[in-house]
């Protein structure tokens, strides 16, 4: 018995709204990665600091990915997302972090590196949201026996 490829399943079994959101996060993460590389090369942001920003941001992104509750819609035969009460709490914390990100990072790093590290953290957040959501999608598809 042969199984369809993951890509075919994901297009068919993930709501259009959720797919679009993941595409936007992925596109933003690519743009931010390019900007972070520019900051490293032109503004001499230390690579190690940018890497730490991406790692910390990715961890925050994994948590922020929980903002939307993913579930299987039996009628539509697809994964759908909705914002639940826990997700609203995470959203509020995420917005607070986004607003004060530069000030928070400014406590640890000074000078011209703050902007670049702030951007690398934002890049990590986008990466973490994509990876965290992707992992939850794969888990649901496995539970539905659409992936093995």
Coordinates of N, CA, C and O in Angstrom, one line a residue:
X1 N 0.8 -1.2 0.0 CA 0.0 0.0 0.0 C 0.9 1.2 0.0 O 1.8 1.4 0.8
X2 N 0.7 2.1 -0.9 CA 1.5 3.3 -1.0 C 0.7 4.5 -0.4 O -0.5 4.6 -0.6
X3 N 1.4 5.4 0.3 CA 0.8 6.6 0.9 C 1.1 7.8 0.0 O 2.2 7.9 -0.6
X4 N 0.2 8.7 -0.1 CA 0.5 10.0 -0.8 C 1.6 10.7 -0.1 O 1.9 10.6 1.0
X5 N 2.2 11.6 -0.9 CA 3.3 12.4 -0.4 C 2.7 13.4 0.6 O 1.6 13.8 0.5
X6 N 3.6 13.8 1.6 CA 3.2 14.8 2.6 C 2.6 16.1 2.0 O 1.6 16.6 2.4
X7 N 3.3 16.5 0.9 CA 2.8 17.8 0.3 C 1.4 17.7 -0.2 O 0.6 18.6 0.0
X8 N 1.1 16.6 -0.8 CA -0.3 16.4 -1.3 C -1.3 16.4 -0.2 O -2.3 17.0 -0.2
X9 N -1.0 15.7 0.9 CA -1.8 15.6 2.0 C -2.0 17.0 2.7 O -3.1 17.4 3.0
X10 N -0.9 17.7 2.9 CA -1.0 19.0 3.6 C -1.9 20.0 2.8 O -2.6 20.7 3.4
X11 N -1.8 20.0 1.5 CA -2.7 20.9 0.7 C -4.1 20.5 0.9 O -5.0 21.4 0.9
X12 N -4.4 19.2 0.9 CA -5.8 18.8 0.9 C -6.4 18.8 2.3 O -7.6 19.0 2.5
X13 N -5.5 18.6 3.4 CA -6.1 18.4 4.7 C -5.8 19.6 5.7 O -5.9 19.4 6.9
X14 N -5.4 20.7 5.2 CA -5.2 21.9 6.0 C -6.0 23.0 5.5 O -6.0 23.3 4.3
X15 N -6.7 23.7 6.3 CA -7.6 24.8 5.9 C -6.8 25.8 5.2 O -5.7 26.1 5.4
X16 N -7.5 26.5 4.2 CA -6.8 27.5 3.4 C -6.3 28.6 4.2 O -5.2 29.1 4.0
X17 N -7.1 29.0 5.3 CA -6.7 30.1 6.1 C -5.4 29.8 6.9 O -4.5 30.6 7.0
X18 N -5.3 28.5 7.4 CA -4.1 28.1 8.1 C -2.9 28.0 7.2 O -1.8 28.5 7.5
X19 N -3.1 27.5 6.0 CA -2.0 27.4 5.0 C -1.5 28.8 4.7 O -0.3 29.0 4.6
X20 N -2.4 29.8 4.5 CA -2.0 31.1 4.1 C -1.2 31.8 5.3 O -0.2 32.4 5.0
X21 N -1.7 31.5 6.5 CA -1.0 32.1 7.7 C 0.5 31.6 7.7 O 1.4 32.3 7.9
X22 N 0.6 30.3 7.5 CA 2.0 29.7 7.5 C 2.8 30.2 6.4 O 4.0 30.4 6.6
X23 N 2.2 30.4 5.2 CA 3.0 31.0 4.1 C 3.5 32.4 4.4 O 4.6 32.8 4.1
X24 N 2.6 33.2 5.1 CA 3.0 34.5 5.4 C 4.1 34.5 6.4 O 5.1 35.3 6.3
X25 N 4.0 33.7 7.5 CA 5.1 33.6 8.5 C 6.4 33.2 7.8 O 7.5 33.7 8.1
X26 N 6.3 32.2 6.9 CA 7.5 31.7 6.3 C 8.1 32.8 5.4 O 9.4 33.1 5.4
X27 N 7.3 33.6 4.7 CA 7.8 34.7 3.8 C 8.5 35.7 4.7 O 9.5 36.3 4.3
X28 N 7.8 36.1 5.8 CA 8.4 37.1 6.7 C 9.7 36.7 7.2 O 10.7 37.4 7.3
X29 N 9.8 35.4 7.6 CA 11.1 34.9 8.2 C 12.2 34.9 7.1 O 13.3 35.2 7.5
X30 N 11.9 34.7 5.9 CA 12.9 34.8 4.8 C 13.4 36.2 4.7 O 14.6 36.5 4.6
X31 N 12.5 37.2 4.7 CA 12.8 38.6 4.6 C 13.7 39.0 5.8 O 14.7 39.7 5.6
X32 N 13.2 38.6 7.0 CA 14.0 39.0 8.2 C 15.4 38.4 8.2 O 16.3 39.0 8.6
X33 N 15.5 37.1 7.7 CA 16.8 36.5 7.6 C 17.7 37.3 6.7 O 18.9 37.5 7.1
X34 N 17.2 37.7 5.6 CA 18.0 38.6 4.7 C 18.5 39.9 5.4 O 19.6 40.3 5.3
X35 N 17.5 40.5 6.1 CA 17.8 41.7 6.8 C 18.9 41.5 7.9 O 19.8 42.3 8.1
X36 N 18.7 40.4 8.6 CA 19.7 40.0 9.7 C 21.1 39.8 9.1 O 22.1 40.3 9.6
X37 N 21.2 39.1 7.9 CA 22.5 38.9 7.3 C 23.1 40.3 6.9 O 24.3 40.5 7.0
X38 N 22.2 41.2 6.4 CA 22.7 42.6 6.0 C 23.2 43.3 7.3 O 24.3 43.9 7.2
X39 N 22.5 43.1 8.4 CA 23.0 43.8 9.7 C 24.3 43.2 10.1 O 25.2 43.9 10.6
X40 N 24.5 41.9 10.0 CA 25.7 41.3 10.3 C 26.9 41.8 9.5 O 28.0 42.1 10.0
X41 N 26.7 41.9 8.2 CA 27.7 42.3 7.2 C 28.0 43.8 7.3 O 29.1 44.2 7.4
X42 N 26.9 44.6 7.2 CA 27.1 46.0 7.1 C 27.3 46.7 8.4 O 28.2 47.6 8.6
X43 N 26.5 46.4 9.4 CA 26.5 47.1 10.7 C 27.3 46.3 11.7 O 27.4 46.7 12.9
X44 N 28.0 45.2 11.3 CA 28.9 44.5 12.1 C 28.3 43.9 13.4 O 29.0 43.9 14.4
X45 N 27.1 43.5 13.3 CA 26.5 42.9 14.4 C 27.2 41.5 14.6 O 27.3 40.8 13.7
X46 N 27.6 41.2 15.8 CA 28.3 40.0 16.0 C 27.5 38.8 15.7 O 26.3 38.7 16.1
X47 N 28.0 37.8 14.9 CA 27.3 36.7 14.4 C 26.7 35.9 15.6 O 25.6 35.4 15.6
X48 N 27.6 35.7 16.7 CA 27.1 34.9 17.8 C 25.9 35.6 18.5 O 25.0 34.9 18.9
X49 N 25.9 36.9 18.6 CA 24.7 37.6 19.1 C 23.5 37.4 18.3 O 22.4 37.2 18.8
X50 N 23.6 37.5 17.0 CA 22.5 37.3 16.1 C 22.0 35.9 16.2 O 20.8 35.6 16.2
X51 N 22.9 34.9 16.3 CA 22.5 33.5 16.4 C 21.8 33.3 17.7 O 20.7 32.6 17.8
X52 N 22.2 33.9 18.8 CA 21.5 33.8 20.1 C 20.1 34.4 20.0 O 19.2 33.8 20.5
X53 N 20.0 35.5 19.3 CA 18.7 36.1 19.1 C 17.8 35.2 18.3 O 16.6 35.1 18.6
X54 N 18.3 34.5 17.3 CA 17.5 33.6 16.5 C 17.0 32.4 17.4 O 15.9 32.0 17.3
X55 N 17.9 31.9 18.2 CA 17.6 30.7 19.0 C 16.6 31.1 20.1 O 15.6 30.4 20.3
X56 N 16.8 32.3 20.7 CA 15.8 32.7 21.7 C 14.5 33.0 21.1 O 13.4 32.6 21.6
X57 N 14.5 33.7 19.9 CA 13.3 34.0 19.2 C 12.6 32.7 18.8 O 11.3 32.7 18.8
X58 N 13.3 31.7 18.4 CA 12.7 30.5 17.9 C 11.9 29.8 19.1 O 10.8 29.3 19.0
X59 N 12.5 29.9 20.3 CA 11.9 29.3 21.5 C 10.6 30.1 21.8 O 9.5 29.5 22.1
X60 N 10.7 31.4 21.7 CA 9.5 32.2 21.9 C 8.4 31.9 20.8 O 7.2 31.8 21.1
X61 N 8.9 31.7 19.6 CA 8.0 31.4 18.5 C 7.3 30.1 18.7 O 6.1 29.9 18.3
X62 N 8.0 29.1 19.2 CA 7.3 27.8 19.5 C 6.2 28.0 20.5 O 5.1 27.4 20.4
X63 N 6.4 28.8 21.5 CA 5.4 29.1 22.5 C 4.2 29.9 21.8 O 3.1 29.7 22.0
X64 N 4.6 30.9 21.0 CA 3.6 31.7 20.3 C 2.8 30.9 19.3 O 1.6 31.3 19.0
X65 N 3.4 29.8 18.8 CA 2.6 29.0 17.9 C 1.4 28.4 18.6 O 0.4 28.0 17.9
X66 N 1.4 28.3 19.9 CA 0.3 27.8 20.6 C -0.9 28.8 20.7 O -2.0 28.4 21.2
X67 N -0.7 30.0 20.2 CA -1.7 31.0 20.2 C -3.0 30.5 19.5 O -4.1 30.8 20.0
X68 N -2.9 29.7 18.5 CA -4.0 29.2 17.8 C -4.2 27.7 18.1 O -3.2 27.0 17.9
X69 N -5.3 27.3 18.5 CA -5.6 25.9 18.8 C -5.9 25.2 17.5 O -6.8 25.6 16.7
X70 N -5.1 24.1 17.2 CA -5.4 23.4 15.9 C -6.2 22.2 16.3 O -6.0 21.5 17.3
X71 N -7.2 21.8 15.4 CA -8.0 20.6 15.6 C -8.4 20.1 14.3 O -8.4 20.8 13.3
X72 N -8.9 18.9 14.3 CA -9.4 18.2 13.1 C -10.9 18.4 13.0 O -11.6 18.2 13.9
X73 N -11.3 18.9 11.8 CA -12.7 19.1 11.5 C -13.1 17.9 10.7 O -12.7 17.7 9.6
X74 N -13.9 17.1 11.4 CA -14.4 15.8 10.8 C -15.2 16.0 9.5 O -15.2 15.3 8.6
X75 N -16.0 17.1 9.5 CA -16.9 17.3 8.4 C -16.1 17.8 7.2 O -16.4 17.3 6.1
X76 N -15.2 18.7 7.4 CA -14.4 19.2 6.2 C -13.2 18.3 5.9 O -12.5 18.5 4.9
X77 N -12.9 17.4 6.8 CA -11.7 16.5 6.7 C -10.4 17.4 6.5 O -9.6 17.1 5.7
X78 N -10.3 18.4 7.4 CA -9.1 19.2 7.4 C -8.8 19.7 8.8 O -9.6 19.7 9.7
X79 N -7.5 20.2 8.9 CA -7.1 20.8 10.2 C -7.5 22.3 10.1 O -7.3 23.0 9.1
X80 N -8.2 22.7 11.2 CA -8.6 24.1 11.3 C -8.0 24.7 12.6 O -7.5 24.0 13.5
X81 N -7.9 26.1 12.6 CA -7.4 26.7 13.8 C -8.4 27.7 14.3 O -9.2 28.3 13.6
X82 N -8.3 27.9 15.6 CA -9.1 29.0 16.3 C -8.3 29.5 17.5 O -7.5 28.8 18.0
X83 N -8.7 30.7 17.9 CA -8.0 31.3 19.0 C -8.8 31.0 20.2 O -10.0 31.3 20.3
X84 N -8.2 30.3 21.2 CA -8.9 29.9 22.4 C -8.5 30.9 23.6 O -7.7 31.8 23.3
X85 N -9.0 30.7 24.8 CA -8.7 31.5 25.9 C -7.2 31.5 26.2 O -6.6 32.6 26.4
X86 N -6.6 30.3 26.2 CA -5.1 30.2 26.4 C -4.4 31.0 25.3 O -3.4 31.7 25.6
X87 N -4.8 30.8 24.1 CA -4.2 31.5 23.0 C -4.3 33.0 23.1 O -3.4 33.8 22.7
X88 N -5.4 33.5 23.7 CA -5.5 35.0 23.9 C -4.5 35.5 24.8 O -3.9 36.5 24.6
X89 N -4.3 34.7 25.9 CA -3.2 35.0 26.9 C -1.8 35.1 26.2 O -1.1 36.0 26.5
X90 N -1.5 34.1 25.4 CA -0.2 34.1 24.7 C -0.2 35.2 23.7 O 0.9 35.9 23.6
X91 N -1.3 35.5 23.1 CA -1.3 36.7 22.1 C -0.9 38.0 22.9 O -0.1 38.8 22.4
X92 N -1.5 38.2 24.0 CA -1.3 39.4 24.8 C 0.2 39.5 25.2 O 0.9 40.5 25.0
X93 N 0.8 38.4 25.7 CA 2.2 38.3 26.0 C 3.1 38.6 24.8 O 4.1 39.3 24.9
X94 N 2.7 38.0 23.7 CA 3.4 38.1 22.4 C 3.4 39.6 22.0 O 4.5 40.1 21.6
X95 N 2.3 40.3 22.1 CA 2.2 41.7 21.7 C 3.1 42.5 22.6 O 3.8 43.4 22.1
X96 N 3.0 42.3 23.9 CA 3.9 43.0 24.8 C 5.3 42.8 24.5 O 6.1 43.8 24.5
X97 N 5.7 41.5 24.2 CA 7.1 41.3 23.8 C 7.5 42.0 22.5 O 8.6 42.6 22.4
X98 N 6.6 42.0 21.5 CA 6.9 42.6 20.3 C 7.1 44.1 20.4 O 8.0 44.7 19.8
X99 N 6.3 44.7 21.3 CA 6.4 46.2 21.5 C 7.7 46.6 22.3 O 8.3 47.5 21.9
X100 N 8.0 45.8 23.3 CA 9.2 46.1 24.1 C 10.4 45.3 23.8 O 11.4 45.3 24.5
X101 N 10.4 44.6 22.6 CA 11.5 43.7 22.2 C 12.9 44.5 22.3 O 13.9 44.0 22.8
X102 N 12.9 45.6 21.7 CA 14.2 46.4 21.6 C 14.6 46.8 23.0 O 15.8 46.8 23.3
X103 N 13.7 47.2 23.8 CA 14.1 47.7 25.2 C 14.6 46.5 26.0 O 15.5 46.6 26.8
X104 N 13.9 45.3 25.8 CA 14.3 44.1 26.6 C 15.7 43.7 26.1 O 16.6 43.5 27.0
X105 N 16.0 43.7 24.9 CA 17.3 43.3 24.3 C 18.3 44.4 24.7 O 19.5 44.1 25.0
X106 N 17.9 45.6 24.8 CA 18.8 46.7 25.2 C 19.4 46.6 26.6 O 20.4 47.2 26.9
X107 N 18.7 45.8 27.4 CA 19.2 45.6 28.8 C 20.4 44.6 28.7 O 21.3 44.6 29.7
X108 N 20.5 43.8 27.7 CA 21.6 42.8 27.6 C 22.7 43.3 26.6 O 23.9 42.8 26.8
X109 N 22.3 44.0 25.6 CA 23.3 44.4 24.6 C 23.2 46.0 24.4 O 22.1 46.5 24.4
X110 N 24.3 46.6 24.2 CA 24.3 48.1 24.0 C 24.8 48.5 22.6 O 25.5 47.7 22.0
X111 N 24.5 49.6 22.2 CA 25.0 50.2 21.0 C 24.3 49.8 19.7 O 23.1 49.5 19.8
X112 N 25.0 49.8 18.6 CA 24.3 49.6 17.3 C 23.9 48.2 17.1 O 23.1 47.9 16.2
X113 N 24.3 47.2 18.0 CA 23.9 45.8 17.8 C 22.4 45.6 18.2 O 21.9 44.6 17.8
X114 N 21.8 46.5 19.0 CA 20.5 46.2 19.5 C 19.5 46.0 18.4 O 18.7 45.1 18.4
X115 N 19.5 46.8 17.4 CA 18.6 46.7 16.2 C 18.7 45.4 15.5 O 17.8 44.7 15.2
X116 N 20.0 45.0 15.2 CA 20.2 43.8 14.5 C 19.8 42.6 15.3 O 19.2 41.6 14.8
X117 N 20.1 42.6 16.6 CA 19.7 41.5 17.5 C 18.2 41.4 17.6 O 17.6 40.3 17.7
X118 N 17.6 42.6 17.7 CA 16.1 42.6 17.8 C 15.5 42.0 16.6 O 14.6 41.2 16.6
X119 N 16.1 42.3 15.4 CA 15.6 41.7 14.2 C 15.8 40.2 14.1 O 15.0 39.5 13.6
X120 N 17.0 39.8 14.6 CA 17.3 38.3 14.6 C 16.3 37.6 15.5 O 15.9 36.5 15.3
X121 N 16.0 38.2 16.6 CA 15.0 37.6 17.5 C 13.6 37.5 16.9 O 12.9 36.5 17.0
X122 N 13.2 38.6 16.2 CA 12.0 38.6 15.4 C 12.0 37.5 14.4 O 11.0 36.8 14.1
X123 N 13.1 37.3 13.7 CA 13.3 36.3 12.7 C 13.1 34.9 13.4 O 12.4 34.0 12.8
X124 N 13.7 34.7 14.5 CA 13.6 33.4 15.3 C 12.1 33.2 15.7 O 11.7 32.0 15.6
X125 N 11.4 34.2 16.1 CA 10.0 34.1 16.4 C 9.2 33.6 15.2 O 8.4 32.6 15.4
X126 N 9.4 34.1 14.1 CA 8.7 33.6 12.9 C 9.1 32.2 12.5 O 8.2 31.4 12.2
X127 N 10.3 31.9 12.6 CA 10.8 30.5 12.4 C 10.1 29.5 13.4 O 9.6 28.5 13.0
X128 N 10.1 29.9 14.7 CA 9.5 29.1 15.7 C 8.0 28.9 15.5 O 7.5 27.8 15.7
X129 N 7.4 29.9 15.1 CA 5.9 29.8 14.8 C 5.6 28.8 13.7 O 4.7 28.0 13.8
X130 N 6.4 28.9 12.6 CA 6.3 28.0 11.5 C 6.6 26.6 11.9 O 5.8 25.7 11.7
X131 N 7.7 26.4 12.6 CA 8.1 25.0 13.0 C 7.1 24.4 14.0 O 6.8 23.3 14.0
X132 N 6.7 25.3 15.0 CA 5.8 24.8 16.0 C 4.4 24.4 15.4 O 3.9 23.4 15.8
X133 N 3.9 25.2 14.5 CA 2.6 24.9 13.9 C 2.8 23.7 13.0 O 1.9 22.8 13.0
X134 N 3.9 23.6 12.3 CA 4.1 22.5 11.4 C 4.1 21.2 12.2 O 3.5 20.2 11.8
X135 N 4.8 21.2 13.3 CA 4.9 20.0 14.2 C 3.5 19.6 14.7 O 3.2 18.4 14.7
X136 N 2.7 20.5 15.1 CA 1.3 20.2 15.5 C 0.5 19.7 14.4 O -0.4 18.8 14.6
X137 N 0.7 20.2 13.2 CA -0.1 19.7 12.0 C 0.3 18.3 11.8 O -0.6 17.4 11.5
X138 N 1.6 18.0 11.8 CA 2.0 16.6 11.5 C 1.5 15.7 12.6 O 1.0 14.6 12.3
X139 N 1.4 16.1 13.8 CA 0.9 15.3 14.9 C -0.6 14.9 14.6 O -1.0 13.8 14.8
X140 N -1.4 15.9 14.3 CA -2.8 15.7 14.0 C -3.0 14.8 12.8 O -3.8 13.9 12.8
X141 N -2.2 15.0 11.7 CA -2.3 14.1 10.5 C -1.9 12.7 10.9 O -2.5 11.8 10.3
X142 N -1.0 12.5 11.8 CA -0.6 11.1 12.2 C -1.8 10.5 13.0 O -2.1 9.3 12.9
X143 N -2.4 11.3 13.9 CA -3.5 10.9 14.7 C -4.7 10.4 13.8 O -5.4 9.5 14.1
X144 N -4.8 11.1 12.6 CA -5.9 10.8 11.7 C -5.4 9.7 10.7 O -6.2 9.4 9.8
X145 N -4.2 9.2 10.9 CA -3.7 8.1 10.1 C -3.5 8.6 8.6 O -3.6 7.8 7.7
X146 N -3.2 9.8 8.4 CA -2.9 10.4 7.1 C -1.4 10.4 6.8 O -1.0 10.6 5.7
X147 N -0.6 10.3 7.9 CA 0.8 10.2 7.8 C 1.2 9.0 8.7 O 0.6 8.7 9.7
X148 N 2.3 8.4 8.3 CA 2.8 7.3 9.2 C 4.2 7.6 9.7 O 4.9 8.5 9.3

